[in-house]
Coordinates of C-alpha atoms and ligand atoms in Angstrom, one line a residue:
X1 CA 0.0 -0.3 -0.4
X2 CA 0.9 3.6 -0.7
X3 CA 1.8 5.6 2.8
X4 CA 1.5 9.0 0.8
X5 CA -2.2 7.3 -0.4
X6 CA -3.2 6.5 3.4
X7 CA -4.2 9.8 5.0
X8 CA -6.8 10.1 7.5
X9 CA -9.5 13.8 7.4
X10 CA -8.1 14.3 11.2
X11 CA -4.6 15.8 9.6
X12 CA -3.8 19.0 10.9
X13 CA -3.2 21.9 8.8
X14 CA -0.8 23.4 8.2
X15 CA -0.6 27.5 9.8
X16 CA 2.1 28.2 5.9
X17 CA 2.4 31.7 7.1
X18 CA 4.0 31.3 10.0
X19 CA 6.0 28.1 8.4
X20 CA 7.2 31.1 6.1
X21 CA 8.1 33.2 8.3
X22 CA 10.8 30.9 9.8
X23 CA 12.6 30.9 7.0
X24 CA 14.7 33.9 6.3
X25 CA 15.8 33.8 2.9
X26 CA 11.7 33.0 1.2
X27 CA 12.1 36.7 2.5
X28 CA 14.2 37.7 -0.6
X29 CA 13.6 38.8 -4.0
X30 CA 15.3 36.9 -7.6
X31 CA 15.5 39.5 -10.8
X32 CA 13.2 42.1 -8.2
X33 CA 10.8 39.2 -7.2
X34 CA 9.7 37.4 -5.0
X35 CA 11.1 34.8 -5.0
X36 CA 9.5 31.3 -5.6
X37 CA 11.3 28.6 -4.3
X38 CA 10.3 24.8 -6.3
X39 CA 13.1 23.5 -6.3
X40 CA 13.1 21.4 -2.5
X41 CA 13.7 18.2 -4.0
X42 CA 16.8 19.2 -5.1
X43 CA 17.7 20.6 -1.7
X44 CA 14.8 22.0 0.6
X45 CA 15.9 25.9 2.9
X46 CA 16.2 25.6 6.3
X47 CA 14.4 27.7 8.9
X48 CA 16.4 30.2 11.3
X49 CA 16.5 27.8 14.3
X50 CA 19.1 25.7 12.2
X51 CA 21.1 28.4 10.5
X52 CA 21.1 29.6 14.8
X53 CA 22.3 26.1 15.7
X54 CA 25.7 26.9 13.8
X55 CA 26.0 30.7 15.2
X56 CA 25.3 29.2 18.9
X57 CA 27.6 26.1 18.0
X58 CA 30.6 28.7 17.2
X59 CA 29.7 31.4 18.9
X60 CA 29.8 28.9 22.5
X61 CA 30.9 25.5 22.4
X62 CA 33.3 24.8 19.2
X63 CA 35.2 22.1 19.7
X64 CA 36.8 18.4 19.1
X65 CA 33.5 16.0 20.2
X66 CA 34.7 12.5 22.0
X67 CA 38.0 12.9 23.6
X68 CA 38.1 16.2 25.0
X69 CA 38.0 16.4 29.1
X70 CA 36.9 20.0 28.8
X71 CA 33.6 21.8 29.2
X72 CA 32.9 22.5 25.5
X73 CA 34.0 19.6 24.6
X74 CA 32.0 17.8 26.8
X75 CA 29.2 20.3 24.7
X76 CA 29.8 19.5 21.2
X77 CA 29.8 15.5 22.0
X78 CA 27.0 16.2 24.2
X79 CA 24.9 18.1 21.6
X80 CA 26.0 15.7 18.3
X81 CA 25.0 12.8 20.2
X82 CA 22.0 14.5 21.0
X83 CA 21.1 14.0 17.7
X84 CA 22.1 11.1 17.5
X85 CA 19.3 10.2 19.7
X86 CA 17.0 12.6 17.8
X87 CA 17.8 10.7 14.5
X88 CA 17.5 7.2 16.3
X89 CA 13.2 8.8 17.2
X90 CA 12.8 10.3 13.6
X91 CA 13.9 6.8 12.1
X92 CA 12.2 4.7 14.3
X93 CA 14.7 3.1 14.6
X94 CA 15.5 0.6 18.1
X95 CA 19.0 1.5 18.8
X96 CA 21.0 5.2 18.9
X97 CA 24.1 2.8 17.7
X98 CA 22.4 2.1 14.1
X99 CA 22.7 5.6 13.5
X100 CA 26.0 6.5 11.7
X101 CA 26.3 9.7 10.2
X102 CA 27.8 10.2 6.9
X103 CA 28.1 13.4 4.5
X104 CA 24.9 12.6 2.4
X105 CA 23.0 9.2 1.1
X106 CA 25.6 8.9 -1.7
X107 CA 27.9 8.4 1.7
X108 CA 25.8 6.1 3.5
X109 CA 25.5 3.9 0.1
X110 CA 28.6 3.9 -0.7
X111 CA 29.7 2.7 3.1
X112 CA 27.3 -0.3 2.9
X113 CA 28.7 -1.4 -1.1
X114 CA 32.0 -0.6 0.3
X115 CA 31.6 -2.3 4.2
X116 CA 29.3 -5.3 3.0
X117 CA 29.5 -5.5 -0.3
X118 CA 33.0 -6.6 -0.2
X119 CA 32.8 -8.6 2.6
X120 CA 29.3 -10.2 1.6
X121 CA 29.6 -10.3 -2.7
X122 CA 31.0 -12.2 -5.2
X123 CA 31.0 -14.0 -8.9
X124 CA 27.7 -15.3 -9.0
X125 CA 26.1 -13.3 -6.6
X126 CA 22.6 -10.9 -8.1
X127 CA 22.6 -7.5 -6.7
X128 CA 18.6 -6.2 -7.6
X129 CA 18.6 -2.0 -7.6
X130 CA 15.6 0.0 -9.8
X131 CA 15.2 1.7 -13.1
X132 CA 13.6 4.2 -10.6
X133 CA 17.7 5.0 -9.0
X134 CA 19.1 8.3 -8.1
X135 CA 22.7 7.5 -10.5
X136 CA 24.1 7.4 -6.1
X137 CA 22.3 4.2 -5.7
X138 CA 23.8 2.8 -9.5
X139 CA 27.2 3.6 -9.9
X140 CA 28.3 2.6 -5.9
X141 CA 27.1 -1.4 -7.6
X142 CA 28.4 -0.1 -10.7
X143 CA 32.4 0.4 -9.7
X144 CA 32.0 -2.5 -6.7
X145 CA 30.5 -5.3 -9.4
X146 CA 33.1 -4.7 -11.8
X147 CA 35.8 -5.1 -9.1
X148 CA 33.9 -7.7 -8.3
X149 CA 32.2 -9.8 -10.8
X150 CA 28.6 -10.1 -9.4
X151 CA 25.5 -9.2 -11.4
X152 CA 23.3 -6.1 -11.7
X153 CA 19.4 -7.4 -12.0
X154 CA 17.5 -3.7 -12.5
X155 CA 13.1 -3.6 -11.5
X156 CA 11.9 -2.4 -14.2
X157 CA 9.0 0.8 -14.3
X158 CA 5.9 0.8 -16.1
X159 CA 4.5 4.6 -18.4
X160 CA 3.3 5.5 -15.5
X161 CA 7.0 5.3 -12.9
X162 CA 5.5 3.1 -11.7
X163 CA 8.0 0.3 -9.7
X164 CA 7.2 -3.8 -11.7
X165 CA 6.2 -5.9 -8.6
X166 CA 5.6 -8.6 -11.1
X167 CA 9.1 -8.2 -11.9
X168 CA 10.5 -8.3 -9.1
X169 CA 9.3 -11.3 -7.6
X170 CA 10.5 -12.7 -10.7
X171 CA 13.9 -11.5 -10.5
X172 CA 14.0 -12.6 -6.6
X173 CA 15.9 -15.6 -6.3
X174 CA 18.8 -17.4 -4.8
X175 CA 21.7 -16.2 -6.3
X176 CA 19.9 -12.4 -5.2
X177 CA 22.1 -10.9 -2.2
X178 CA 20.4 -7.4 -1.3
X179 CA 17.6 -5.2 -3.1
X180 CA 18.7 -1.2 -3.0
X181 CA 15.7 0.7 -4.3
X182 CA 15.2 4.7 -3.3
X183 CA 11.7 4.8 -1.4
X184 CA 10.7 7.7 -3.4
X185 CA 11.9 8.9 -6.1
X186 CA 13.2 11.9 -7.3
X187 CA 12.9 12.4 -10.6
X188 CA 8.9 11.4 -10.3
X189 CA 8.1 10.9 -6.7
X190 CA 6.8 7.8 -7.5
X191 CA 6.3 6.3 -4.2
X192 CA 8.0 2.6 -3.6
X193 CA 6.1 0.0 -1.6
X194 CA 9.6 -0.6 -0.1
X195 CA 7.7 -3.4 3.3
X196 CA 6.2 -5.6 0.8
X197 CA 9.4 -5.4 -1.3
X198 CA 11.5 -5.7 1.7
X199 CA 9.3 -8.3 3.0
X200 CA 9.7 -10.4 -0.1
X201 CA 13.7 -10.1 0.2
X202 CA 14.0 -11.4 3.2
X203 CA 11.8 -14.4 1.6
X204 CA 14.3 -14.8 -0.2
X205 CA 16.8 -13.8 1.8
X206 CA 18.2 -10.9 1.1
X207 CA 18.8 -7.8 2.1
X208 CA 17.6 -4.4 1.9
X209 CA 19.0 -0.8 1.5
X210 CA 15.9 2.1 0.7
X211 CA 17.2 5.6 -0.2
X212 CA 15.3 7.3 1.9
X213 CA 16.5 10.9 0.5
X214 CA 12.8 12.2 -1.1
X215 CA 11.1 10.2 1.4
X216 CA 12.3 11.9 4.6
X217 CA 11.0 15.1 4.0
X218 CA 7.6 13.7 3.1
X219 CA 6.4 11.7 5.4
X220 CA 7.0 9.4 8.6
X221 CA 9.5 6.7 7.6
X222 CA 9.3 3.9 10.2
X223 CA 12.8 1.7 9.8
X224 CA 11.2 -1.1 11.8
X225 CA 7.7 -1.3 10.5
X226 CA 9.8 -1.2 6.9
X227 CA 12.5 -3.9 8.4
X228 CA 14.9 -2.1 6.2
X229 CA 18.3 -3.5 6.6
X230 CA 19.4 0.3 5.7
X231 CA 17.7 2.9 5.4
X232 CA 19.5 6.6 4.3
X233 CA 18.5 10.0 4.0
X234 CA 20.6 13.3 3.2
X235 CA 19.8 16.5 6.1
X236 CA 19.9 19.2 3.4
X237 CA 16.8 18.0 1.6
X238 CA 14.4 17.5 5.3
X239 CA 15.4 21.3 6.5
X240 CA 18.4 20.7 7.5
X241 CA 22.3 21.7 6.2
X242 CA 24.7 20.1 3.8
X243 CA 26.9 18.3 3.9
X244 CA 25.1 15.5 6.3
X245 CA 23.5 12.4 6.6
X246 CA 22.9 9.8 8.1
X247 CA 23.0 5.9 7.6
X248 CA 21.1 3.7 9.5
X249 CA 22.2 -0.5 10.3
X250 CA 20.5 -3.3 12.5
X251 CA 23.2 -3.5 14.5
X252 CA 24.1 -7.5 14.3
X253 CA 24.8 -5.8 10.7
X254 CA 26.8 -3.0 11.2
X255 CA 28.9 -5.1 14.1
X256 CA 29.6 -7.7 11.3
X257 CA 30.3 -5.2 9.1
X258 CA 34.6 -4.1 8.5
X259 CA 35.2 -0.6 8.7
X260 CA 35.6 1.2 5.5
X261 CA 37.7 4.1 5.9
X262 CA 40.8 3.5 8.6
X263 CA 41.4 6.7 10.9
X264 CA 40.8 8.5 13.9
X265 CA 38.0 8.0 16.1
X266 CA 37.5 4.4 14.2
X267 CA 39.8 2.3 16.7
X268 CA 40.1 1.1 20.0
X269 CA 43.9 0.5 20.1
X270 CA 46.5 1.2 17.3
X271 CA 50.3 -0.5 17.2
X272 CA 53.0 -1.7 14.6
X273 CA 52.4 -5.2 16.4
X274 CA 49.8 -5.6 17.4
X275 CA 48.1 -4.2 14.5
X276 CA 44.7 -2.5 14.8
X277 CA 41.1 -3.6 16.8
X278 CA 38.1 -1.2 15.7
X279 CA 35.6 0.7 18.4
X280 CA 32.1 -1.1 19.0
X281 CA 29.5 0.9 16.2
X282 CA 28.6 3.9 15.4
X283 CA 32.0 5.2 16.3
X284 CA 33.9 1.6 13.8
X285 CA 31.9 4.0 10.9
X286 CA 32.9 7.4 11.9
X287 CA 36.5 7.9 11.2
X288 CA 37.9 10.8 11.5
X289 CA 36.7 14.7 12.6
X290 CA 32.8 15.2 11.3
X291 CA 30.9 17.8 10.6
X292 CA 29.6 18.0 14.0
X293 CA 28.2 21.1 13.3
X294 CA 25.8 20.7 10.4
X295 CA 25.4 17.1 12.8
X296 CA 24.4 19.5 15.6
X297 CA 21.9 21.8 13.1
X298 CA 20.6 18.4 11.3
X299 CA 18.9 17.9 15.2
X300 CA 17.2 21.1 14.9
X301 CA 16.2 20.3 11.3
X302 CA 14.5 17.1 12.0
X303 CA 12.2 18.2 15.6
X304 CA 11.6 21.5 13.6
X305 CA 10.0 19.4 10.8
X306 CA 8.8 16.0 13.8
X307 CA 6.8 19.9 15.6
X308 CA 5.4 20.8 12.4
X309 CA 3.8 16.8 11.2
X310 CA 5.4 15.5 8.3
X311 CA 1.3 14.2 8.1
X312 CA 0.4 17.8 7.8
X313 CA 3.8 18.6 5.5
X314 CA 2.9 15.3 3.1
X315 CA -1.6 16.6 3.1
X316 CA 0.1 20.5 2.3
X317 CA 1.9 19.8 0.2
X318 CA -0.5 17.0 -1.5
X319 CA -2.2 19.6 -2.0
X320 CA 0.4 22.0 -3.3
X321 CA 0.7 19.1 -6.5
X322 CA -3.2 19.1 -7.2
X323 CA -3.2 23.0 -7.8
X324 CA -0.5 22.4 -9.9
X325 CA -0.4 19.4 -11.8
X326 CA -3.9 21.1 -12.3
X327 CA -2.2 24.3 -14.0
X328 CA 0.5 23.0 -16.4
X329 CA -2.4 19.8 -17.1
X330 CA -3.9 23.5 -19.8
X331 CA -0.6 24.4 -20.7
X332 CA -1.1 23.2 -25.0
X333 CA 2.3 20.3 -25.8
X334 CA 3.2 19.3 -22.0
X335 CA 3.4 16.5 -21.0
X336 CA 4.2 15.2 -17.0
X337 CA 6.3 12.4 -16.6
X338 CA 5.8 10.3 -13.6
X339 CA 1.9 10.2 -13.0
X340 CA 2.3 6.9 -10.0
X341 CA -0.6 7.2 -8.2
X342 CA -0.4 8.8 -5.1
X343 CA 2.7 10.3 -5.3
X344 CA 5.2 12.2 -3.3
X345 CA 4.8 16.2 -4.4
X346 CA 7.4 16.1 -7.1
X347 CA 5.8 17.8 -10.8
X348 CA 8.4 16.5 -14.0
X349 CA 7.1 17.7 -17.0
X350 CA 8.8 17.9 -20.4
X351 CA 6.6 20.9 -23.5
X352 CA 6.9 19.8 -27.1
X353 CA 9.2 22.9 -28.8
X354 CA 10.5 23.3 -25.7
X355 CA 13.7 22.5 -24.6
X356 CA 13.7 21.5 -20.3
X357 CA 17.2 24.1 -20.1
X358 CA 15.7 27.0 -21.5
X359 CA 12.4 27.4 -19.1
X360 CA 14.4 26.9 -16.3
X361 CA 17.2 29.5 -17.3
X362 CA 13.7 32.2 -18.8
X363 CA 11.6 30.9 -15.4
X364 CA 14.4 32.1 -13.4
X365 CA 14.2 35.6 -14.6
X366 CA 11.1 35.7 -13.3
X367 CA 12.2 34.4 -9.7
X368 CA 10.8 31.4 -9.6
X369 CA 13.2 28.5 -9.0
X370 CA 12.6 24.9 -10.9
X371 CA 14.7 22.0 -11.7
X372 CA 16.3 21.0 -15.5
X373 CA 18.2 18.5 -16.6
X374 CA 18.1 15.2 -16.2
X375 CA 17.6 14.6 -12.1
X376 CA 20.4 12.9 -12.0
X377 CA 18.2 9.3 -12.8
X378 CA 19.8 8.8 -16.9
X379 CA 18.5 5.8 -17.4
X380 CA 14.6 6.0 -16.1
X381 CA 14.5 9.4 -18.4
X382 CA 15.6 7.7 -20.9
X383 CA 13.5 5.1 -20.4
X384 CA 10.7 8.1 -21.9
X385 CA 12.6 9.2 -24.9
X386 CA 13.5 12.3 -23.1
X387 CA 17.2 13.4 -21.5
X388 CA 16.2 16.3 -19.1
X389 CA 13.0 17.6 -17.3
X390 CA 11.3 19.9 -15.5
X391 CA 10.7 19.8 -12.0
X392 CA 9.0 21.7 -9.4
X393 CA 8.7 20.0 -6.1
X394 CA 7.1 21.4 -3.0
X395 CA 7.9 22.0 0.7
X396 CA 6.2 22.7 3.9
X397 CA 6.6 26.5 3.0
X398 CA 5.2 26.2 -0.6
X399 CA 1.5 28.3 -0.8
X400 CA -1.1 28.2 -3.6
X401 CA -1.1 31.6 -4.9
X402 CA 3.3 30.8 -5.4
X403 CA 1.9 27.8 -7.7
X404 CA -0.1 30.2 -9.7
X405 CA 2.6 32.4 -10.4
X406 CA 4.8 29.1 -11.3
X407 CA 2.0 28.1 -13.2
X408 CA 1.4 31.9 -15.1
X409 CA 5.6 32.4 -15.1
X410 CA 5.6 28.8 -16.6
X411 CA 3.1 30.3 -19.5
X412 CA 4.6 33.2 -20.7
X413 CA 8.8 31.5 -21.0
X414 CA 6.4 28.6 -23.6
X415 CA 5.1 31.6 -25.6
X416 CA 8.9 33.2 -25.6
X417 CA 10.6 30.5 -26.3
X418 CA 7.9 28.6 -28.6
Ligands
PLP501 N1 19.2 9.4 -3.9 C1 18.1 10.8 -3.7 C2 16.7 9.8 -4.4 C3 18.1 12.0 -4.8 O1 17.1 12.5 -4.5 C4 19.6 12.3 -4.6 C5 19.7 13.6 -4.0 O2 19.0 14.5 -4.8 C6 20.5 11.3 -3.2 C7 20.5 10.1 -3.4 C8 21.8 12.3 -3.0 O3 21.7 12.5 -1.9 P1 23.1 13.6 -1.2 O4 23.8 14.5 -2.7 O5 22.7 14.5 -0.7 O6 24.3 12.5 -0.5

């Protein structure tokens, strides 16, 4: 069942005006017009309290964590580890040690590939990914497959951008070691039935890695309910900073995995004579000084997001999506790509006789920020016979008026380039 489709009438509505007031960037002008920011699937904006977390850290308690005995180090460590607990709650993970801080989703997937993959994959094995994947859930597996000789198989999608579950069932077999799929597609907004997919993977003795970069901003995620073995997301798509993300992994799996990067923090003892022993999880996978301020600010972002309420955010984004879909559908020669039922707040489209890049550049002149290009999903776009789309994607702070401004601006620029 598609999680975003499940909405009770009791979902609280958002006070969008007061939400907007918390985001300083939303009051700026672009080319002399009020900014209409509809590039949220690439990076969402950050509320003031997230920005202030940086100021507070660097102004009051900037210190390296874990190894200091002084007050500043203690405070920084407590704030850093406090975020681990916030993330644990955000994902409903069983234990804080199952939360590993990374640079983002990309690094989290590379961690699984290099630590778990190198220890567990070889010739004859199969890894299933889908055609909906972002390049960051394709290329790490291709790089490793080239080295280790395992095979990558691809779950197909239909003309709506929905995964073919019968094909998935048929691809699963005794050689399948891992299924690596996104929870929500960044290019089309498709919400994948990852709980069902996890159960099927497990029935075949395979693990499942879920790329949650586009799910965590729009819906509540429960890694234990999904029964995900690994789950990854990025801070900058959930109202948080860039340069920080999370890998959740089941404790027993993480404990059995070798480290992937060596250095400080991840060791227990180092000796030229006796060799090196490693720290316990999660520190075994956090070599070197992490992005301390970013991790602390991520905690603020997740507390802000859960405070507003993901059910309410998701429901509001659906209203924005409906309004935008209705408005752009009236435009002659415009084709929406990605029409999965219950999809997230992502609207991808192409326009006859107008290249996406031209539309993106011209609409920016009218103050509207959308994304144009291949969205790091070239295999998906290739299936639809295009190399680029325009993509508008929505967040808690977008308004219905902004959708109207976007639709009017779009009609204007299409008129200019055709
Ligand atoms: N996976 C999906 C579905 C994404 O949308 C993105 C970013 O657009 C990523 C992975 C990569 O995230 P990051 O660049 O933050 O590592």
